[in-house]
Coordinates of C-alpha atoms (C1' of nucleotides) in Angstrom, one line a residue:
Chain A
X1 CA 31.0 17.0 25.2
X2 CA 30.8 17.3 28.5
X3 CA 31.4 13.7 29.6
X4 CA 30.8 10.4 28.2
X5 CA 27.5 9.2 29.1
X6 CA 27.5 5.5 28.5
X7 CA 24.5 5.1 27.5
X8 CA 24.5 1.2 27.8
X9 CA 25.2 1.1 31.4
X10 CA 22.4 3.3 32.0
X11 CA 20.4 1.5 30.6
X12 CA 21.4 -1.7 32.5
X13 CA 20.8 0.6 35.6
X14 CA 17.4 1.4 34.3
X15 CA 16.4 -2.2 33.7
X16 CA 17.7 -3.8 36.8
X17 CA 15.9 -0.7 38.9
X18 CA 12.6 -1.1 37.2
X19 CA 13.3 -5.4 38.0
X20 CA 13.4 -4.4 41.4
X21 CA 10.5 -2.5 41.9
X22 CA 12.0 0.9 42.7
X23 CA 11.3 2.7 39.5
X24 CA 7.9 1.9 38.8
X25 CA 4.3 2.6 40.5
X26 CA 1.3 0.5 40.9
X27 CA 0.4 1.3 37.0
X28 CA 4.0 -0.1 35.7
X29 CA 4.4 4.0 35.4
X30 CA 7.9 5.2 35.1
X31 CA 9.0 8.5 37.2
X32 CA 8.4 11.7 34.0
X33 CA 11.3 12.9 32.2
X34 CA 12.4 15.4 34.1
X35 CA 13.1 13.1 37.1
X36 CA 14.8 10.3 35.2
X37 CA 17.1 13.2 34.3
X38 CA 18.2 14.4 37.6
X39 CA 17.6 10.7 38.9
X40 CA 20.6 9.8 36.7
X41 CA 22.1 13.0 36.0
X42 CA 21.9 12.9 32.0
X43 CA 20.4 15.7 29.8
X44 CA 17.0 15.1 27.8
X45 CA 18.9 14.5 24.7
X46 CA 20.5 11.2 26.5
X47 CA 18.2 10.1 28.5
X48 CA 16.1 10.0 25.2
X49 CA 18.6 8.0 23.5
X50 CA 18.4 5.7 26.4
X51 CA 15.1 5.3 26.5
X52 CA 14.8 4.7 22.7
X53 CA 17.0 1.5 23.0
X54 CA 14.7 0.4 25.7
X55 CA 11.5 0.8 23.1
X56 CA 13.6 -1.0 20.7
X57 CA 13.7 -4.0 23.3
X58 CA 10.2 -4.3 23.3
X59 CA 10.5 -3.2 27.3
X60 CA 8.6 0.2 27.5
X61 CA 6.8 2.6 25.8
X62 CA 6.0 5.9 26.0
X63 CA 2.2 7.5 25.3
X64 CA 2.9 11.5 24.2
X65 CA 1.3 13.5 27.5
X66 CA 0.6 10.5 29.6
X67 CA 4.1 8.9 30.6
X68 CA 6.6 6.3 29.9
X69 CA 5.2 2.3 31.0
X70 CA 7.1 -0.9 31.5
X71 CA 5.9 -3.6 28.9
X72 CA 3.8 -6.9 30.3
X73 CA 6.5 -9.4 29.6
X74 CA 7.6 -10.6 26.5
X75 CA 8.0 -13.9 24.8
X76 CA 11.9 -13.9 25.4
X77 CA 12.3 -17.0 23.8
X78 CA 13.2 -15.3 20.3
X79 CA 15.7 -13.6 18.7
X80 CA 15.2 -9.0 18.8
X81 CA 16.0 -7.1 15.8
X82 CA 17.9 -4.5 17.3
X83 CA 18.8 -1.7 14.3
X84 CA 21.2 -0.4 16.5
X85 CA 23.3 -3.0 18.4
X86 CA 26.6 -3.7 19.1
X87 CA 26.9 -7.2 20.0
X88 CA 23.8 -6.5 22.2
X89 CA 23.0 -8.0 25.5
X90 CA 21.1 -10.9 24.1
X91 CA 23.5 -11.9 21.4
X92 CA 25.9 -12.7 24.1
X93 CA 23.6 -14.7 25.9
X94 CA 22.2 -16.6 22.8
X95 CA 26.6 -16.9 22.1
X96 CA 27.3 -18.6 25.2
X97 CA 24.8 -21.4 24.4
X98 CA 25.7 -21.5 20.8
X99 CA 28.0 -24.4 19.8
X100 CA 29.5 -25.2 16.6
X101 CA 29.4 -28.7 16.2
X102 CA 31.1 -29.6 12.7
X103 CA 32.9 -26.8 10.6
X104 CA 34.7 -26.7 7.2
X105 CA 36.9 -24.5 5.8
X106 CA 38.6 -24.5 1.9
X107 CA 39.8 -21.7 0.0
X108 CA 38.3 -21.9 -3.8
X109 CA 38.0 -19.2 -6.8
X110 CA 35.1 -17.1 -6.6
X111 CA 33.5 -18.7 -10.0
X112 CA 33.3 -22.0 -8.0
X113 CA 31.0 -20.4 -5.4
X114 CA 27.7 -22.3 -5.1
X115 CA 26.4 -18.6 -4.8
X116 CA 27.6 -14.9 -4.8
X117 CA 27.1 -11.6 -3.5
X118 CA 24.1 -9.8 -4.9
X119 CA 25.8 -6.5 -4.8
X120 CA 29.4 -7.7 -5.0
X121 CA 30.9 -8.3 -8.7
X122 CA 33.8 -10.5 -8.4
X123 CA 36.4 -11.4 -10.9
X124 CA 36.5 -15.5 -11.5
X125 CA 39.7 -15.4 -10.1
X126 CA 39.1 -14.0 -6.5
X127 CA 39.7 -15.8 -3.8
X128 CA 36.9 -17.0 -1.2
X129 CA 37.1 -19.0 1.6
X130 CA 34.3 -21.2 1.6
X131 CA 33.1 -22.2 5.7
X132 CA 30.5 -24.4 6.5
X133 CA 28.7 -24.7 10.0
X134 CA 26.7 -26.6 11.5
X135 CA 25.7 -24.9 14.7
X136 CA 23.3 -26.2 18.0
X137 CA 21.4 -24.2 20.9
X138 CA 21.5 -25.6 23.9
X139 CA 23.0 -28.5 22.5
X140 CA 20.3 -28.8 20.2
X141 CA 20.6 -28.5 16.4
X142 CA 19.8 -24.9 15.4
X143 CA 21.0 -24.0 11.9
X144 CA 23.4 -24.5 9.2
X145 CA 25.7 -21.7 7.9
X146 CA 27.7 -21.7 4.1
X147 CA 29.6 -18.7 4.4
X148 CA 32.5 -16.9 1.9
X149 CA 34.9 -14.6 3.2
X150 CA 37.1 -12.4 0.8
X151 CA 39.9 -13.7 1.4
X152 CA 41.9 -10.7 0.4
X153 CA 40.7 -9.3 3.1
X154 CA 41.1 -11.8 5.9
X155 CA 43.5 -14.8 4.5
X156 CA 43.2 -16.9 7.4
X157 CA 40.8 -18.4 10.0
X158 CA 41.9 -20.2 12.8
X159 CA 39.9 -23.2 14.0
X160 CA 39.1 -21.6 17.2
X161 CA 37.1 -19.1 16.1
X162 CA 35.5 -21.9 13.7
X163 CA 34.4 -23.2 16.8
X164 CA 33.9 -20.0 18.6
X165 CA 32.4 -16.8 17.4
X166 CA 33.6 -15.8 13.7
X167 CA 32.1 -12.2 14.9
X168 CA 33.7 -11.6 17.8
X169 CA 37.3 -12.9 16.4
X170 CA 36.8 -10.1 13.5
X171 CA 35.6 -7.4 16.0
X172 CA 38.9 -8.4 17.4
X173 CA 41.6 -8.2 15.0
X174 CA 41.5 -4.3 14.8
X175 CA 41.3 -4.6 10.7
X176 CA 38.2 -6.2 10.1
X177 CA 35.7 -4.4 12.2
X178 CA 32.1 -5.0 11.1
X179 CA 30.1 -1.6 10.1
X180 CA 26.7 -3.1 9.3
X181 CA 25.3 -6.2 8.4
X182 CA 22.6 -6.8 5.1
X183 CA 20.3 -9.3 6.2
X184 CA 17.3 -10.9 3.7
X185 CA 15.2 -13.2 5.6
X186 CA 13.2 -15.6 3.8
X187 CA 11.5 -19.1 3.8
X188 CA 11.9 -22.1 1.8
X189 CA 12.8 -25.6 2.3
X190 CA 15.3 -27.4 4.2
X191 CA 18.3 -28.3 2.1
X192 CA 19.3 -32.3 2.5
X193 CA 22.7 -31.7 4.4
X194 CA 20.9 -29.6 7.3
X195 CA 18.1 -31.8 7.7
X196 CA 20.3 -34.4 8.1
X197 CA 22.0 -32.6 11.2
X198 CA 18.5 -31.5 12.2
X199 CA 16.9 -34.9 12.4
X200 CA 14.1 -33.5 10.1
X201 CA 12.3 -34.0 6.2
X202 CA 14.3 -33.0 3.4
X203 CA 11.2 -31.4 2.6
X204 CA 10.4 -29.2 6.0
X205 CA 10.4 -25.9 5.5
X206 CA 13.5 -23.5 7.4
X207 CA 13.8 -19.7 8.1
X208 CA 17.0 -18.8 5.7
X209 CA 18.7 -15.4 6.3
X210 CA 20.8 -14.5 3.6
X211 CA 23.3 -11.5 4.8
X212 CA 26.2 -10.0 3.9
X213 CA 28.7 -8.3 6.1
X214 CA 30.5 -5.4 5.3
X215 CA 33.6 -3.9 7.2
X216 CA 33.2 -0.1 8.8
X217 CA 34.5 1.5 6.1
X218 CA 31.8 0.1 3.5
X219 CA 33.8 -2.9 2.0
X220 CA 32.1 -6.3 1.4
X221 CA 33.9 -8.8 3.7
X222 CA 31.1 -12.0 3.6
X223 CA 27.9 -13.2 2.3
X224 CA 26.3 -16.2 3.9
X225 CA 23.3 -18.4 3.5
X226 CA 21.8 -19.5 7.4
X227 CA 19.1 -22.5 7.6
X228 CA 17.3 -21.9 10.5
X229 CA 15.7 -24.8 12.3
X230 CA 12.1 -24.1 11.6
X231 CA 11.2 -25.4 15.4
X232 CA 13.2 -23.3 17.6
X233 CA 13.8 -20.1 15.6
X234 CA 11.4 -17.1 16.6
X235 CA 12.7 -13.2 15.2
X236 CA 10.8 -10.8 17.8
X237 CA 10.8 -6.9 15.8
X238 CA 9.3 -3.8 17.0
X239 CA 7.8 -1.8 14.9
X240 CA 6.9 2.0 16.6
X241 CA 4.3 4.1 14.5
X242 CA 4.7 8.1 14.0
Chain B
X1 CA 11.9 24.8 18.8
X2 CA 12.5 27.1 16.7
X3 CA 10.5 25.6 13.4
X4 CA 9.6 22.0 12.8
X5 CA 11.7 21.0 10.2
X6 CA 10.0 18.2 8.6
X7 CA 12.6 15.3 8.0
X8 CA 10.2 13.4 6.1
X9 CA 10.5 15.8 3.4
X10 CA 14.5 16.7 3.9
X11 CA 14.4 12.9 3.1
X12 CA 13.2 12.8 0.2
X13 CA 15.0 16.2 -1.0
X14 CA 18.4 14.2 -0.4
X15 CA 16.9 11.1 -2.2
X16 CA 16.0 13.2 -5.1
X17 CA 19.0 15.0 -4.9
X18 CA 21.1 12.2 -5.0
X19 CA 19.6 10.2 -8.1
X20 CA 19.7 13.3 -10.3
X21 CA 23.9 13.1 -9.5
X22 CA 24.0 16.8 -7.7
X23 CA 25.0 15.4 -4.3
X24 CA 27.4 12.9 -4.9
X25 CA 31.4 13.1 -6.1
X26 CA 33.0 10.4 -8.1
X27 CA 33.1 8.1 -5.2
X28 CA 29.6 8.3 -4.5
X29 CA 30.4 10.7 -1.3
X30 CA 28.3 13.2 0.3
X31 CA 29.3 16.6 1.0
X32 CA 30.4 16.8 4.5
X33 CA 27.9 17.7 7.7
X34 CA 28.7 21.1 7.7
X35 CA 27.9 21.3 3.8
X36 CA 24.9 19.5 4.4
X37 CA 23.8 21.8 7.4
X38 CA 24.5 24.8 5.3
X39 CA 23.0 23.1 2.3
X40 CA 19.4 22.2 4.1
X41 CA 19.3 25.1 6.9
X42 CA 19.2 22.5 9.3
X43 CA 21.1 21.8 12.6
X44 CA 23.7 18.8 13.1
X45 CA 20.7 17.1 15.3
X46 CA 18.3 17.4 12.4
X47 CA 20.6 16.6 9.8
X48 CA 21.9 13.5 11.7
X49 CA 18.1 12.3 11.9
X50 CA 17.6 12.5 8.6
X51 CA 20.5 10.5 7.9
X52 CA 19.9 8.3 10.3
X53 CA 16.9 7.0 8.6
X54 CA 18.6 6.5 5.3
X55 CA 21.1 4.8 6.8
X56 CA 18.6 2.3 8.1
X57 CA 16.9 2.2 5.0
X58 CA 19.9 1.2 3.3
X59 CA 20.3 4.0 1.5
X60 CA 23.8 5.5 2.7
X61 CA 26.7 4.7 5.0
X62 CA 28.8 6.5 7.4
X63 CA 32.4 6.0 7.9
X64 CA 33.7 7.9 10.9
X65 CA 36.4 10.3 9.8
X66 CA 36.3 10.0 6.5
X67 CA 32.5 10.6 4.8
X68 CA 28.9 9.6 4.0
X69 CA 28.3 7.5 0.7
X70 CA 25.8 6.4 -1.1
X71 CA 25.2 2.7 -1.1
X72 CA 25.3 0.6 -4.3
X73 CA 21.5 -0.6 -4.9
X74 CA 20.0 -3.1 -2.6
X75 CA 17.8 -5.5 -4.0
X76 CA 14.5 -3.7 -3.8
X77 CA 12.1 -6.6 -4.1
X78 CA 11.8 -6.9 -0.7
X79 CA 10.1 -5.3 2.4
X80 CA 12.5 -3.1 4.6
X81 CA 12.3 -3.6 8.5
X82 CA 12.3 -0.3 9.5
X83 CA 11.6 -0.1 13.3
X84 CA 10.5 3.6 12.9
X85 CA 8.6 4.0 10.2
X86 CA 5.1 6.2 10.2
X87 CA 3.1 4.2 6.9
X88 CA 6.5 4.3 5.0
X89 CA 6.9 5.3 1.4
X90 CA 7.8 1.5 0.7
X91 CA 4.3 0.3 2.4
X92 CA 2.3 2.7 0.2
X93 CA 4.2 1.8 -2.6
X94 CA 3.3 -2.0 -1.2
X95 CA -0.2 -0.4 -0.8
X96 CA -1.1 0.2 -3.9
X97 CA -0.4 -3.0 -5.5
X98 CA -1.5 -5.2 -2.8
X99 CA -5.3 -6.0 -3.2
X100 CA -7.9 -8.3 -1.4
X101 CA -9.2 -11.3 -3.3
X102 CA -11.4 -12.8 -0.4
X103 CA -12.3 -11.1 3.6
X104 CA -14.7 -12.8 5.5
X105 CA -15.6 -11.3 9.3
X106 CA -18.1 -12.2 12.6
X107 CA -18.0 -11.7 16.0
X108 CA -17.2 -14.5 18.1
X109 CA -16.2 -15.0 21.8
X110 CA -12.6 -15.1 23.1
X111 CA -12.9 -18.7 24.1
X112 CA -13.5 -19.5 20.3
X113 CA -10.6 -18.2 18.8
X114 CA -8.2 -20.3 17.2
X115 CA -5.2 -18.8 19.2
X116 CA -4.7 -15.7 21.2
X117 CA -2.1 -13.2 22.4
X118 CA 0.7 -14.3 24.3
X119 CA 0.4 -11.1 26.5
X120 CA -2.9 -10.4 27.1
X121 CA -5.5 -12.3 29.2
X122 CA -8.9 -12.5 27.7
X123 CA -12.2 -13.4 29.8
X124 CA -14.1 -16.7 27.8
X125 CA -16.7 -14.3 27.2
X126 CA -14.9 -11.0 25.7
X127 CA -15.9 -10.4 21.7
X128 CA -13.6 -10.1 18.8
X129 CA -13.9 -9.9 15.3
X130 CA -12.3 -12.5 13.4
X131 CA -11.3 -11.5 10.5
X132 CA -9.5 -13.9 7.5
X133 CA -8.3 -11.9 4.1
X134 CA -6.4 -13.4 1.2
X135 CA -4.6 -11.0 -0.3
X136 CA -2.2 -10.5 -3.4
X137 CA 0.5 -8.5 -4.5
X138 CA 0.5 -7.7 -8.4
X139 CA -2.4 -9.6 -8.8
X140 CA -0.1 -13.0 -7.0
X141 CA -1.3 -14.6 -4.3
X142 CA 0.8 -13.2 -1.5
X143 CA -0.7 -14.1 1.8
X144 CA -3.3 -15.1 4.2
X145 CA -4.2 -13.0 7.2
X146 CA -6.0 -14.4 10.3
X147 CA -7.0 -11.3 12.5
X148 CA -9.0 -11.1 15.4
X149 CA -9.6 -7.4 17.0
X150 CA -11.1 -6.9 20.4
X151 CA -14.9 -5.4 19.5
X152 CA -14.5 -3.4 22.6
X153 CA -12.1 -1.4 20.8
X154 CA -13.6 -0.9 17.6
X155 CA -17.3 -2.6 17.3
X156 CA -17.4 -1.7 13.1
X157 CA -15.1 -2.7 10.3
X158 CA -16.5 -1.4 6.7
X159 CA -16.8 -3.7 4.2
X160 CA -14.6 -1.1 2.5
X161 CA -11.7 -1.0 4.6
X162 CA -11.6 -5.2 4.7
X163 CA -10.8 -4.8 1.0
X164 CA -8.2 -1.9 1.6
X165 CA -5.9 -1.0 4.1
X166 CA -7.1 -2.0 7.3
X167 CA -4.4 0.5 8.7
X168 CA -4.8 3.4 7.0
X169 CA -8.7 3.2 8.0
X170 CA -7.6 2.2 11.9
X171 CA -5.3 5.4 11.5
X172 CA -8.1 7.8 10.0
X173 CA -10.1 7.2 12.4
X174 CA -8.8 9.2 15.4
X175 CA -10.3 7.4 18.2
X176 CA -7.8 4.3 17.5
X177 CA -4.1 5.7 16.5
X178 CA -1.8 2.6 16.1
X179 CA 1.3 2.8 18.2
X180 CA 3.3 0.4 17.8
X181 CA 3.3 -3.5 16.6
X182 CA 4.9 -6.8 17.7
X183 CA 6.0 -9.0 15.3
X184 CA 7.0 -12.4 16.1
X185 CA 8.6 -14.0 12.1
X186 CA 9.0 -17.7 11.4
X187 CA 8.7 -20.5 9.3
X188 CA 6.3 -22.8 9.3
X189 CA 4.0 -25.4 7.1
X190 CA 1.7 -23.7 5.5
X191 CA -1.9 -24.1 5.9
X192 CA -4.4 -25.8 3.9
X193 CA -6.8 -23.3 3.3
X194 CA -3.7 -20.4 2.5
X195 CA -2.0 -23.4 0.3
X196 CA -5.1 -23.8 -1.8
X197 CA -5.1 -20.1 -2.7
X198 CA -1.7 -19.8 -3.4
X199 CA -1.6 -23.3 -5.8
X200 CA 0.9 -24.2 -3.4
X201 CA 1.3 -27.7 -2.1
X202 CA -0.3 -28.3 2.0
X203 CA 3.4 -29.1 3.1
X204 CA 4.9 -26.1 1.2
X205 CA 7.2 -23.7 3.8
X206 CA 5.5 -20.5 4.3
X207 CA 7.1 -17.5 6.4
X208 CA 4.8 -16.7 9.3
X209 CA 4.7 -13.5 10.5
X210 CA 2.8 -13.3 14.4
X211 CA 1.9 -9.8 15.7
X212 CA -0.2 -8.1 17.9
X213 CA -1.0 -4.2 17.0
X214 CA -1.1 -1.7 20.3
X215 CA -2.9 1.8 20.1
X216 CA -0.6 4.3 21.6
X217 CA -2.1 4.3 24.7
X218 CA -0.5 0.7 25.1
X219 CA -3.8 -0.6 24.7
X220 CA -3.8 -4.4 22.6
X221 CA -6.2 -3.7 19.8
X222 CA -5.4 -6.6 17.2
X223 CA -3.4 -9.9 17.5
X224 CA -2.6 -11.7 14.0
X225 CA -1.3 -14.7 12.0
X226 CA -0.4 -13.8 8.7
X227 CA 0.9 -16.4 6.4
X228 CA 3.3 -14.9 3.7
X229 CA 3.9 -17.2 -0.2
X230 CA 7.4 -18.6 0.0
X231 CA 8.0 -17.5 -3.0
X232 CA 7.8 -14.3 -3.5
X233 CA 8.0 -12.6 0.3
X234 CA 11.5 -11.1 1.2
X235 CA 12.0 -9.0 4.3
X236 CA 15.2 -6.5 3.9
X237 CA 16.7 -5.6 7.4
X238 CA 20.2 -3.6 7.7
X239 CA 22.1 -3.8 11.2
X240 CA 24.1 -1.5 12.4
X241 CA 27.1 -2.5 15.0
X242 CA 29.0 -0.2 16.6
Chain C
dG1 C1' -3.5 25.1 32.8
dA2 C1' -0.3 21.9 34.4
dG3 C1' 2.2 18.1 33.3
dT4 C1' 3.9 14.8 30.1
dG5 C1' 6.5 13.2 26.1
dG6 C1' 8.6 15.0 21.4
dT7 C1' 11.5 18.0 18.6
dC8 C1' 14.7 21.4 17.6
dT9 C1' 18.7 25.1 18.0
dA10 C1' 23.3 26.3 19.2
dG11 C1' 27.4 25.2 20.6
dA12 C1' 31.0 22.3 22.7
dC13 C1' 33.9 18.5 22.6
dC14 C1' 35.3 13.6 21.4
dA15 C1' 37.0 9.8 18.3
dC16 C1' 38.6 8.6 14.1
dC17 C1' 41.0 8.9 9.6
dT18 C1' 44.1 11.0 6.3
dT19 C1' 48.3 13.5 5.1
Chain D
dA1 C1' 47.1 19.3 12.0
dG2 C1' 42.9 19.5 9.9
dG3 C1' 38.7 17.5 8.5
dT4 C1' 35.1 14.1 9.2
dG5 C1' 31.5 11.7 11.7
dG6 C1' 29.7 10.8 16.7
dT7 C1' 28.0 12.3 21.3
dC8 C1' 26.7 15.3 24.7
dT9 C1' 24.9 19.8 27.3
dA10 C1' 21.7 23.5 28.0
dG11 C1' 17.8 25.5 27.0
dA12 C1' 13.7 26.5 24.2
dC13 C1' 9.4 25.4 22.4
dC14 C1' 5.7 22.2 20.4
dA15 C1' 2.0 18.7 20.9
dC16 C1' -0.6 15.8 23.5
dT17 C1' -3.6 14.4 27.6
dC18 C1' -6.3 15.0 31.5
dG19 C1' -8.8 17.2 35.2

DNA sequence: GAGTGGTCTAGACCACCTT
DNA sequence: AGGTGGTCTAGACCACTCG
């Protein structure tokens, strides 16, 4: 490998040059391949790669033969479902504004779990600890998260990162770096305790994601239930066609 | 290029492969990229592709110096997310089983329409076919589908296809290739009309899925609303950090 | 035919894990 | 050190679109 690319920062470069006009013509056309390449000095393999996270955003696409077009503006009031991100962009902005305001934590045996891994089979014995968040956007309430972590596998949790981000305190301590995340989205009802800290009906109806996060090298770390405040939760996907 | 390799069907050769026990040790690991290379008469890029897509289909995991494995089974009761997926093997499958109970269409003007596209500005008087299907899946009421599809695009829909795959016809006929698809998922009430089919009670959640199909010239063909049953609609999604 | 995006080969080198 | 996955270069060729 010639040199490391950094791929993200181009594509920062990209996004903030198209912002300001300089990239793109009257038609929201992008400059062809070729000139991206030299523009930024990358091969076609990388500026590809580039420009594949940018589809994945929802913020261009490309017609075969034609050329490569900014997108009219999204709704950017909603969550992306980025395959391929690492604590993307938007996470970070979502984190800043995302505020525990209760949290739990207890350490119980795996058989006393209100629920388990799908894909997980624990002994009774193992030891879980057993979190629960309630969690606000912009100060207001957003959703409520039961979560189990193995605790042979983490043994302890300090309030801060209760408070904080649990993901960014495990991408931190070097042994517990997240490889990918399961995540089963679903709907259903609001269970009593988060309507409560949502102001709403025990009987309105709340976006549940039900994921499980394993460590890089395959092992189950956590499983969690997430109620979703049915009013201010959007999930934006793209879905590309070939 | 030197020969197009097909990774469709190097997919499925692995998948097969893999089930009948010939490409996986003890631990369920792969043979190595090299192995595989040799194995397929493919190149690392191609390979890496193929794997690529199994990994976000769940299928397999990568741990960086060590190996590839084979994932214990995911629930497969649900619908996988796959951003890059061309009419997947797990929407024919979907396909098959998933009928029309009830379509109704007409032609009405934009200023009609119950809701529009977020993105797109219509003129009062532009046409679009509205289009409401209920729909199940193994012979359950599965969802409700409220379409609308800009008449200057398309101007016919067969009675046939209404009772089918719109898709697959949309993607037969040349003239109007699907590129890519925005979906906005959330949770809402459902509606009276889509509660009544699925003997669900008016105040029942329902997961509502919002999109807005684009040809792959860019061009907005069809915006949605499609109400999925509570109770039997899962969406799978796998994220990758790194 | 000229120009655009899309895919692939061949080969190099990097980053990580195990021993 | 040696093997594994991960990223990149350089260059070729294919597939599509439009005048």
């Amino acid at each position: 490998m010639a040199e490391k690319v950094d791929l993200d920062s181009i594509v920062k470069r990209m996004i903030s040059e198209i912002q300001s006009g300089e990239l793109v013509d009257d038609n929201l056309k992008l400059p062809s391949e070729p000139l991206l390449m030299k523009h930024y000095q990358i091969t076609h393999y990388a500026l590809r790669q580039a420009l594949k996270q940018m589809n994945l955003m929802g913020y261009v696409y490309q017609v075969h033969g034609v050329g490569t077009f900014v997108r009219h503006q999204q709704t950017r009031d909603s969550i992306a479902i980025e395959h391929e991100t690492g604590l993307s962009e938007k996470m970070r902005r979502i984190g800043i504004n995302l505020t525990t305001k209760t949290a739990s934590q207890r350490v119980i045996k795996a058989s006393e779990a209100d629920f388990l891994s799908k894909t997980y089979h624990f002994k009774d014995d193992d030891e879980l600890i057993d979190i629960k968040r309630y969690r606000c956007l912009d100060g207001k309430p957003y959703l409520m998260e039961h979560s189990y972590y193995r605790k042979s596998l983490i043994d302890n949790i300090p309030m801060k990162a209760l408070y904080g981000s649990l993901f960014e305190y495990f991408e931190e301590s070097r042994k517990t770096q997240i490889g990918f995340i399961d995540e089963i989205i679903m709907s259903t009802f609001l269970p009593q305790d988060a309507a409560e800290f949502m102001n709403l009906s025990v009987n309105s109806p709340s976006l549940l994601i039900n994921d499980e996060s394993y460590l890089s090298n395959g092992e189950l770390l956590a499983f969690s239930k997430q109620y979703y405040n049915y009013e201010n939760t959007k999930i934006f996907v793209v879905k590309k066609i070939h």
